[in-house]
Amino acid sequence: MHILVINSGSSTVKFQVIETTDATGDLLLQQKLARGLVDRIGARASYRFEGLGRSTQSGSLPVGDHEEAVRSIIHWLRSNQREQALDAVGHRVVHGGTEFTVPLLIDDGVVEKIDALSELAPLHNPAAVSGIRAARKILGEFVPMVAAFDTSFHHTIPEPAATYAIPYEISQKHKIRRYGFHGLAHQYDIARYADLNGIPVAQVRAVTLHLGNGCSATAIRDGQSVDTSMGFTPLEGLVMGTRSGDLDPALVSYLAQREGVGANEVENWLNHRSGLLGLSGLSNDMRELTAAYAENPRARLAIDVFCHRARKYLGAYLAVLGGAEAVIFSGGIGENSPLVREKICAGMEWCGLKLDAVANSTVIGRDGCISVVEAAIKAFVIHTDEEAIIARETARVIQSKNG
Ligand code: ADP
């Protein structure tokens, strides 16, 4: 089966064409045939299209909206004779609210509901809806499409972990709960970990630390999410590139008053001017901060706060789970930063977590074990592949539809 995976962001459309050679979409039996993106949708968008065994095309062109972006991708696939074989399309959707707890076949009603959920994810769901509408318009009704949600993986979080301690009626009225995000990434991380270790995913008890521009931690028991650090929105939890993560909620009105701005503006600072960028005053990019670590005290502070928070969540989730067999690092920082991994795990021998210094410094940008052989809690690095999970889920939905 040839599956086009579309991941529409606020100003980007990324895609991959993945061939799954068995009907269950098994991760180990997938092959990538093409990939690419249209970036900075607008008057001066850039694109990069890459096909297996073919030369890469890149450049800039005006792309008015998501529909045009999807059209240019499909046009390129067609001109490379790749589109004729498309059997299905899988779309990444950030917010599935309380109703979408599994990936499902898209029809008009599903598109309407995803659109209605834009209230909860104003930056993300409208982009996904545009991508879905565009793909349906261009490819027609006969190519089945599946929506895979970033929130679905977390629907197994039990009530005590999903509920905020605010007036219950207010939570009910406004559908306030811990939804959690990055679900496709965490789901991939444990599926891959299970494959690498030759165990069923339903037996995995682990803490996943997905550390990219956005960062989140998830506690996983029996292969299911039982707690996660992002909450009602992706602002909660770990320190991120430009997001503060956890803080005292009283700070919002305090800062609004002191700085003479509205609560919205403070929220904007917490989303866009905080985290690594706000702390360091230098950059939201961990590479730059790492390079400046030795001589720049603010870069050092940013990395130290980042690692302290991640370590705090790791400890909390080991308590939630009653211990774990593994800690999994993923995302651009988790995959590539021995310094961050070392600082998060330092002094954790008491619970059986000890990194192997050589493995930690050499496993970069690839899958591998970075803990000492005798560690009771293994540490793994996993190169996250959300598209692979979307392709697998798409294949599974199509298989169950075809009976
Ligand atoms: P996103 O959440 O946008 O998908 P990524 O997973 O690509 O982001 O992660 C981006 C982060 O990864 C950035 O902070 C970047 O600095 C960091 N990163 C990438 N390579 C390295 C590296 N070699 N060392 C440290 N951090 C890195």
CSV table of C-alpha atoms in Angstrom, one decimal, residues 10-383:
chain,number,residue,atom,x,y,z
A,10,SER,CA,0.4,26.8,10.6
A,11,SER,CA,2.7,27.9,7.7
A,12,THR,CA,4.1,24.6,6.4
A,13,VAL,CA,2.9,21.4,4.8
A,14,LYS,CA,5.3,18.4,5.2
A,15,PHE,CA,4.7,15.1,3.4
A,16,GLN,CA,6.1,11.7,2.9
A,17,VAL,CA,5.1,8.8,0.7
A,18,ILE,CA,5.5,5.5,2.6
A,19,GLU,CA,5.1,2.0,1.2
A,20,THR,CA,3.7,-0.5,3.7
A,21,THR,CA,4.2,-4.0,2.5
A,22,ASP,CA,1.9,-5.7,5.0
A,23,ALA,CA,-1.7,-4.7,5.7
A,24,THR,CA,-1.0,-3.8,9.4
A,25,GLY,CA,1.5,-1.1,8.4
A,26,ASP,CA,4.2,-2.8,10.5
A,27,LEU,CA,6.9,-0.2,11.2
A,28,LEU,CA,9.7,-2.6,10.3
A,29,LEU,CA,8.2,-3.3,6.9
A,30,GLN,CA,7.8,0.3,5.8
A,31,GLN,CA,9.8,2.0,3.1
A,32,LYS,CA,10.0,5.8,2.4
A,33,LEU,CA,9.5,6.6,-1.3
A,34,ALA,CA,9.4,10.4,-1.2
A,35,ARG,CA,9.4,13.3,1.2
A,36,GLY,CA,9.4,17.0,1.3
A,37,LEU,CA,7.8,20.2,2.5
A,38,VAL,CA,6.4,23.6,1.5
A,39,ASP,CA,7.6,26.1,4.1
A,40,ARG,CA,6.6,29.7,5.0
A,41,ILE,CA,3.4,29.5,3.0
A,42,GLY,CA,2.9,33.0,1.5
A,43,ALA,CA,4.4,35.2,-1.2
A,44,ARG,CA,7.9,33.7,-0.8
A,45,ALA,CA,7.4,30.1,0.2
A,46,SER,CA,10.2,27.7,-0.2
A,47,TYR,CA,9.9,24.0,-1.1
A,48,ARG,CA,12.0,20.9,-1.1
A,49,PHE,CA,10.9,17.7,-2.7
A,50,GLU,CA,12.9,14.5,-2.6
A,51,GLY,CA,12.1,11.1,-4.1
A,52,LEU,CA,13.9,7.8,-3.4
A,53,GLY,CA,16.7,7.5,-6.0
A,54,ARG,CA,15.8,10.8,-7.7
A,55,SER,CA,17.3,14.2,-7.6
A,56,THR,CA,16.0,16.7,-5.0
A,57,GLN,CA,14.1,19.7,-6.2
A,58,SER,CA,14.1,22.8,-4.2
A,59,GLY,CA,13.4,26.5,-4.6
A,60,SER,CA,11.0,29.3,-3.8
A,61,LEU,CA,7.6,30.1,-5.3
A,62,PRO,CA,4.5,32.0,-4.2
A,63,VAL,CA,2.1,29.6,-2.4
A,64,GLY,CA,-1.1,31.4,-1.3
A,65,ASP,CA,-2.5,28.8,1.1
A,66,HIS,CA,-2.5,25.2,2.2
A,67,GLU,CA,-4.6,24.2,-0.8
A,68,GLU,CA,-1.9,25.5,-3.2
A,69,ALA,CA,0.8,23.8,-1.1
A,70,VAL,CA,-0.9,20.4,-1.3
A,71,ARG,CA,-1.6,21.0,-5.0
A,72,SER,CA,2.1,21.6,-5.6
A,73,ILE,CA,3.1,18.5,-3.7
A,74,ILE,CA,0.6,16.3,-5.6
A,75,HIS,CA,1.6,17.9,-8.9
A,76,TRP,CA,5.2,17.0,-8.2
A,77,LEU,CA,4.2,13.4,-7.2
A,78,ARG,CA,2.2,13.1,-10.4
A,79,SER,CA,5.0,14.4,-12.5
A,80,ASN,CA,7.2,11.8,-10.9
A,81,GLN,CA,4.6,9.1,-11.5
A,82,ARG,CA,4.3,8.5,-7.8
A,83,GLU,CA,0.7,9.7,-7.3
A,84,GLN,CA,-0.9,7.1,-9.5
A,85,ALA,CA,-0.1,4.5,-6.9
A,86,LEU,CA,-1.5,6.3,-3.9
A,87,ASP,CA,-3.8,4.0,-2.0
A,88,ALA,CA,-4.6,6.3,1.0
A,89,VAL,CA,-3.7,9.5,2.7
A,90,GLY,CA,-3.0,9.9,6.4
A,91,HIS,CA,-3.3,13.4,7.9
A,92,ARG,CA,-1.8,14.5,11.2
A,93,VAL,CA,-4.3,16.4,13.3
A,94,VAL,CA,-3.1,18.0,16.6
A,95,HIS,CA,-6.4,18.1,18.5
A,96,GLY,CA,-9.0,15.4,18.7
A,97,GLY,CA,-10.7,16.7,21.8
A,98,THR,CA,-12.6,14.1,23.8
A,99,GLU,CA,-14.4,12.6,20.8
A,100,PHE,CA,-11.5,11.3,18.7
A,101,THR,CA,-9.7,8.7,20.7
A,102,VAL,CA,-8.5,6.6,17.8
A,103,PRO,CA,-7.4,7.4,14.2
A,104,LEU,CA,-10.4,7.2,11.8
A,105,LEU,CA,-11.6,7.4,8.3
A,106,ILE,CA,-12.3,11.0,7.2
A,107,ASP,CA,-15.8,11.9,5.9
A,108,ASP,CA,-17.6,15.3,5.8
A,109,GLY,CA,-18.8,14.9,9.3
A,110,VAL,CA,-15.3,14.2,10.6
A,111,VAL,CA,-13.9,17.3,8.9
A,112,GLU,CA,-16.6,19.4,10.4
A,113,LYS,CA,-15.8,18.1,13.9
A,114,ILE,CA,-12.1,18.7,13.5
A,115,ASP,CA,-12.9,22.2,12.4
A,116,ALA,CA,-15.1,22.7,15.4
A,117,LEU,CA,-12.2,21.6,17.7
A,118,SER,CA,-10.2,24.6,16.4
A,119,GLU,CA,-11.6,26.4,19.5
A,120,LEU,CA,-9.2,24.2,21.5
A,121,ALA,CA,-6.3,24.4,19.1
A,122,PRO,CA,-6.6,27.7,17.2
A,123,LEU,CA,-3.1,27.5,15.8
A,124,HIS,CA,-3.1,23.9,14.7
A,125,ASN,CA,-6.5,22.5,13.7
A,126,PRO,CA,-7.4,25.1,11.1
A,127,ALA,CA,-4.2,24.1,9.2
A,128,ALA,CA,-5.0,20.4,9.3
A,129,VAL,CA,-8.5,21.1,8.1
A,130,SER,CA,-7.1,23.2,5.2
A,131,GLY,CA,-4.8,20.3,4.3
A,132,ILE,CA,-7.6,17.7,4.5
A,133,ARG,CA,-10.0,19.8,2.4
A,134,ALA,CA,-7.3,20.5,-0.2
A,135,ALA,CA,-6.3,16.8,-0.5
A,136,ARG,CA,-9.9,15.7,-0.8
A,137,LYS,CA,-10.6,18.3,-3.4
A,138,ILE,CA,-7.5,17.4,-5.5
A,139,LEU,CA,-7.5,13.6,-5.1
A,140,GLY,CA,-11.2,13.2,-5.1
A,141,GLU,CA,-13.5,11.0,-3.0
A,142,PHE,CA,-11.9,7.7,-4.1
A,143,VAL,CA,-8.7,7.9,-2.2
A,144,PRO,CA,-9.5,7.0,1.4
A,145,MET,CA,-8.1,9.4,4.0
A,146,VAL,CA,-7.5,8.9,7.7
A,147,ALA,CA,-7.0,11.4,10.5
A,148,ALA,CA,-4.4,10.5,13.2
A,149,PHE,CA,-4.6,12.8,16.3
A,150,ASP,CA,-1.8,13.9,18.6
A,151,THR,CA,-4.1,13.9,21.5
A,152,SER,CA,-5.5,10.3,21.0
A,153,PHE,CA,-2.6,8.5,22.6
A,154,HIS,CA,-3.3,10.2,25.8
A,155,HIS,CA,-7.0,9.4,26.1
A,156,THR,CA,-6.0,6.5,28.4
A,157,ILE,CA,-4.7,8.9,31.1
A,158,PRO,CA,-6.8,8.1,34.2
A,159,GLU,CA,-9.1,10.7,35.7
A,160,PRO,CA,-6.9,11.7,38.7
A,161,ALA,CA,-4.0,12.6,36.3
A,162,ALA,CA,-6.2,14.2,33.6
A,163,THR,CA,-8.3,16.4,36.0
A,164,TYR,CA,-7.3,19.9,37.0
A,165,ALA,CA,-8.1,20.9,40.6
A,166,ILE,CA,-10.4,23.8,39.7
A,167,PRO,CA,-14.2,24.0,40.2
A,168,TYR,CA,-15.5,20.8,38.7
A,169,GLU,CA,-18.5,22.4,37.0
A,170,ILE,CA,-16.2,24.9,35.2
A,171,SER,CA,-14.0,22.0,33.9
A,172,GLN,CA,-17.1,20.3,32.7
A,173,LYS,CA,-18.6,23.4,31.1
A,174,HIS,CA,-15.5,24.3,29.1
A,175,LYS,CA,-14.1,20.7,28.5
A,176,ILE,CA,-11.0,21.5,30.5
A,177,ARG,CA,-8.7,18.5,31.1
A,178,ARG,CA,-5.3,17.3,30.4
A,179,TYR,CA,-5.5,16.4,26.8
A,180,GLY,CA,-1.7,16.0,26.2
A,181,PHE,CA,0.1,16.4,22.9
A,182,HIS,CA,3.0,14.9,20.9
A,183,GLY,CA,1.0,11.6,21.2
A,184,LEU,CA,2.2,10.3,17.8
A,185,ALA,CA,5.8,11.0,18.8
A,186,HIS,CA,5.5,9.2,22.1
A,187,GLN,CA,3.6,6.4,20.5
A,188,TYR,CA,6.4,5.9,17.9
A,189,ASP,CA,9.1,6.1,20.6
A,190,ILE,CA,7.7,3.1,22.5
A,191,ALA,CA,6.8,1.1,19.4
A,192,ARG,CA,10.3,1.5,18.2
A,193,TYR,CA,11.8,0.7,21.6
A,194,ALA,CA,9.6,-2.4,21.8
A,195,ASP,CA,10.8,-3.5,18.3
A,196,LEU,CA,14.5,-2.8,19.2
A,197,ASN,CA,14.2,-4.9,22.3
A,198,GLY,CA,12.0,-7.7,20.9
A,199,ILE,CA,9.1,-7.2,23.3
A,200,PRO,CA,5.4,-6.5,22.8
A,201,VAL,CA,4.6,-2.8,23.1
A,202,ALA,CA,1.8,-3.7,25.5
A,203,GLN,CA,4.5,-4.7,28.0
A,204,VAL,CA,6.5,-1.5,27.9
A,205,ARG,CA,6.7,0.6,31.1
A,206,ALA,CA,8.8,3.6,30.4
A,207,VAL,CA,9.2,7.4,30.6
A,208,THR,CA,9.5,9.1,27.2
A,209,LEU,CA,11.2,12.5,27.1
A,210,HIS,CA,10.4,14.1,23.7
A,211,LEU,CA,12.7,17.1,23.6
A,212,GLY,CA,12.5,19.3,20.5
A,213,ASN,CA,11.4,22.8,20.1
A,214,GLY,CA,8.3,21.7,21.9
A,215,CYS,CA,9.0,19.3,24.8
A,216,SER,CA,6.9,16.8,26.7
A,217,ALA,CA,7.3,13.8,29.0
A,218,THR,CA,5.0,10.9,29.1
A,219,ALA,CA,4.6,8.1,31.6
A,220,ILE,CA,3.8,4.8,29.9
A,221,ARG,CA,2.4,1.7,31.5
A,222,ASP,CA,1.6,-1.4,29.5
A,223,GLY,CA,2.2,0.6,26.3
A,224,GLN,CA,-0.4,3.2,27.2
A,225,SER,CA,-0.1,6.8,28.3
A,226,VAL,CA,-1.0,7.3,32.0
A,227,ASP,CA,0.3,10.8,32.4
A,228,THR,CA,1.9,13.5,30.3
A,229,SER,CA,3.4,16.9,30.9
A,230,MET,CA,1.5,19.0,28.3
A,231,GLY,CA,-2.0,19.7,29.4
A,232,PHE,CA,-5.0,21.6,28.3
A,233,THR,CA,-2.6,23.3,25.8
A,234,PRO,CA,1.0,22.6,24.8
A,235,LEU,CA,2.2,25.3,27.1
A,236,GLU,CA,2.3,23.2,30.3
A,237,GLY,CA,5.1,21.1,31.6
A,238,LEU,CA,8.8,21.1,30.5
A,239,VAL,CA,10.8,24.1,29.5
A,240,MET,CA,10.8,24.4,25.7
A,241,GLY,CA,12.4,26.5,23.0
A,242,THR,CA,10.3,29.6,23.6
A,243,ARG,CA,7.6,28.2,26.0
A,244,SER,CA,7.9,28.5,29.8
A,245,GLY,CA,6.2,25.2,30.7
A,246,ASP,CA,5.0,25.1,34.3
A,247,LEU,CA,4.8,28.2,36.4
A,248,ASP,CA,2.7,29.7,39.2
A,249,PRO,CA,-0.6,30.6,37.5
A,250,ALA,CA,-0.8,33.8,39.7
A,251,LEU,CA,2.1,35.2,37.6
A,252,VAL,CA,-0.3,35.8,34.7
A,253,SER,CA,-2.4,38.4,36.4
A,254,TYR,CA,0.5,39.7,38.4
A,255,LEU,CA,2.5,40.4,35.3
A,256,ALA,CA,-0.5,41.7,33.4
A,257,GLN,CA,-1.0,44.3,36.2
A,258,ARG,CA,2.6,45.2,36.6
A,259,GLU,CA,3.4,45.5,32.9
A,260,GLY,CA,0.0,47.1,32.0
A,261,VAL,CA,-0.9,44.5,29.5
A,262,GLY,CA,-3.8,42.0,29.0
A,263,ALA,CA,-3.7,38.4,30.1
A,264,ASN,CA,-3.5,37.5,26.4
A,265,GLU,CA,-0.3,39.4,26.0
A,266,VAL,CA,1.3,37.6,29.0
A,267,GLU,CA,0.2,34.3,27.6
A,268,ASN,CA,1.9,35.3,24.3
A,269,TRP,CA,5.1,36.0,26.2
A,270,LEU,CA,4.9,32.6,27.9
A,271,ASN,CA,4.5,30.9,24.5
A,272,HIS,CA,6.9,32.9,22.4
A,273,ARG,CA,9.4,34.8,24.6
A,274,SER,CA,10.1,32.4,27.3
A,275,GLY,CA,11.8,29.0,27.7
A,276,LEU,CA,15.4,28.7,26.5
A,277,LEU,CA,15.1,31.9,24.5
A,278,GLY,CA,13.7,34.0,27.4
A,279,LEU,CA,16.1,32.6,29.9
A,280,SER,CA,19.3,32.9,27.8
A,281,GLY,CA,18.4,36.1,25.9
A,282,LEU,CA,20.4,34.4,23.2
A,283,SER,CA,18.6,31.7,21.3
A,284,ASN,CA,15.9,29.0,21.5
A,285,ASP,CA,18.3,26.7,19.7
A,286,MET,CA,20.0,24.2,22.0
A,287,ARG,CA,23.0,24.0,19.7
A,288,GLU,CA,23.8,27.7,20.2
A,289,LEU,CA,23.3,27.5,24.0
A,290,THR,CA,25.5,24.4,24.2
A,291,ALA,CA,28.3,26.2,22.4
A,292,ALA,CA,28.0,29.1,24.8
A,293,TYR,CA,27.6,27.0,27.9
A,294,ALA,CA,31.1,27.4,29.2
A,295,GLU,CA,31.4,31.2,29.0
A,296,ASN,CA,27.8,32.6,29.0
A,297,PRO,CA,26.1,32.4,32.4
A,298,ARG,CA,22.6,32.9,30.9
A,299,ALA,CA,23.1,30.1,28.4
A,300,ARG,CA,24.2,27.9,31.3
A,301,LEU,CA,21.2,29.0,33.4
A,302,ALA,CA,18.8,28.2,30.5
A,303,ILE,CA,20.3,24.7,30.0
A,304,ASP,CA,20.3,24.1,33.8
A,305,VAL,CA,16.7,25.1,34.2
A,306,PHE,CA,15.7,23.0,31.2
A,307,CYS,CA,17.4,19.9,32.6
A,308,HIS,CA,16.2,20.4,36.1
A,309,ARG,CA,12.6,20.5,34.9
A,310,ALA,CA,13.0,17.4,32.8
A,311,ARG,CA,14.7,15.6,35.7
A,312,LYS,CA,11.8,16.6,38.0
A,313,TYR,CA,9.3,15.1,35.6
A,314,LEU,CA,11.4,12.0,35.2
A,315,GLY,CA,11.4,11.5,38.9
A,316,ALA,CA,7.7,12.2,39.2
A,317,TYR,CA,6.8,9.7,36.4
A,318,LEU,CA,9.0,7.0,38.0
A,319,ALA,CA,6.8,7.5,41.0
A,320,VAL,CA,3.6,7.5,39.0
A,321,LEU,CA,4.6,4.2,37.3
A,322,GLY,CA,6.2,2.6,40.4
A,323,GLY,CA,9.5,2.3,38.5
A,324,ALA,CA,10.2,1.8,34.8
A,325,GLU,CA,12.3,-0.4,32.6
A,326,ALA,CA,13.5,2.5,30.4
A,327,VAL,CA,13.9,6.2,29.9
A,328,ILE,CA,13.6,7.2,26.2
A,329,PHE,CA,15.1,10.3,24.8
A,330,SER,CA,13.8,11.7,21.5
A,331,GLY,CA,13.3,14.9,19.6
A,332,GLY,CA,16.1,17.2,18.2
A,333,ILE,CA,17.6,17.8,21.7
A,334,GLY,CA,16.9,14.3,23.1
A,335,GLU,CA,18.5,12.7,20.0
A,336,ASN,CA,21.5,15.0,19.7
A,337,SER,CA,22.5,16.4,23.0
A,338,PRO,CA,24.8,14.2,25.2
A,339,LEU,CA,25.1,17.2,27.6
A,340,VAL,CA,21.4,17.4,28.2
A,341,ARG,CA,20.9,13.7,28.6
A,342,GLU,CA,23.9,13.6,31.0
A,343,LYS,CA,22.5,16.4,33.1
A,344,ILE,CA,19.0,14.9,33.3
A,345,CYS,CA,20.3,11.5,34.4
A,346,ALA,CA,23.2,12.6,36.6
A,347,GLY,CA,23.1,11.1,40.1
A,348,MET,CA,20.1,8.8,39.4
A,349,GLU,CA,22.1,5.6,40.2
A,350,TRP,CA,19.9,5.3,43.4
A,351,CYS,CA,17.0,4.1,41.1
A,352,GLY,CA,19.2,2.1,38.8
A,353,LEU,CA,19.6,4.7,36.0
A,354,LYS,CA,23.2,5.2,35.0
A,355,LEU,CA,24.4,6.3,31.6
A,356,ASP,CA,27.4,4.8,29.8
A,357,ALA,CA,29.6,7.9,29.1
A,358,VAL,CA,31.0,6.6,25.8
A,359,ALA,CA,27.6,5.5,24.5
A,360,ASN,CA,26.0,8.8,25.5
A,361,SER,CA,28.6,10.7,23.6
A,362,THR,CA,28.4,8.6,20.5
A,363,VAL,CA,24.7,7.8,20.1
A,364,ILE,CA,23.7,11.0,18.3
A,365,GLY,CA,20.9,11.4,15.8
A,366,ARG,CA,20.2,7.6,15.7
A,367,ASP,CA,18.6,4.9,17.8
A,368,GLY,CA,20.6,3.2,20.5
A,369,CYS,CA,21.1,2.3,24.2
A,370,ILE,CA,23.1,4.8,26.2
A,371,SER,CA,22.9,3.2,29.7
A,372,VAL,CA,25.5,0.9,31.3
A,373,VAL,CA,24.8,-2.9,30.8
A,374,GLU,CA,23.8,-3.4,34.4
A,375,ALA,CA,21.4,-0.5,34.6
A,376,ALA,CA,18.0,-1.5,36.0
A,377,ILE,CA,16.5,1.4,34.1
A,378,LYS,CA,17.8,1.5,30.5
A,379,ALA,CA,18.3,4.7,28.7
A,380,PHE,CA,17.5,4.8,25.0
A,381,VAL,CA,17.8,7.3,22.2
A,382,ILE,CA,15.1,7.0,19.6
A,383,HIS,CA,14.9,9.0,16.3
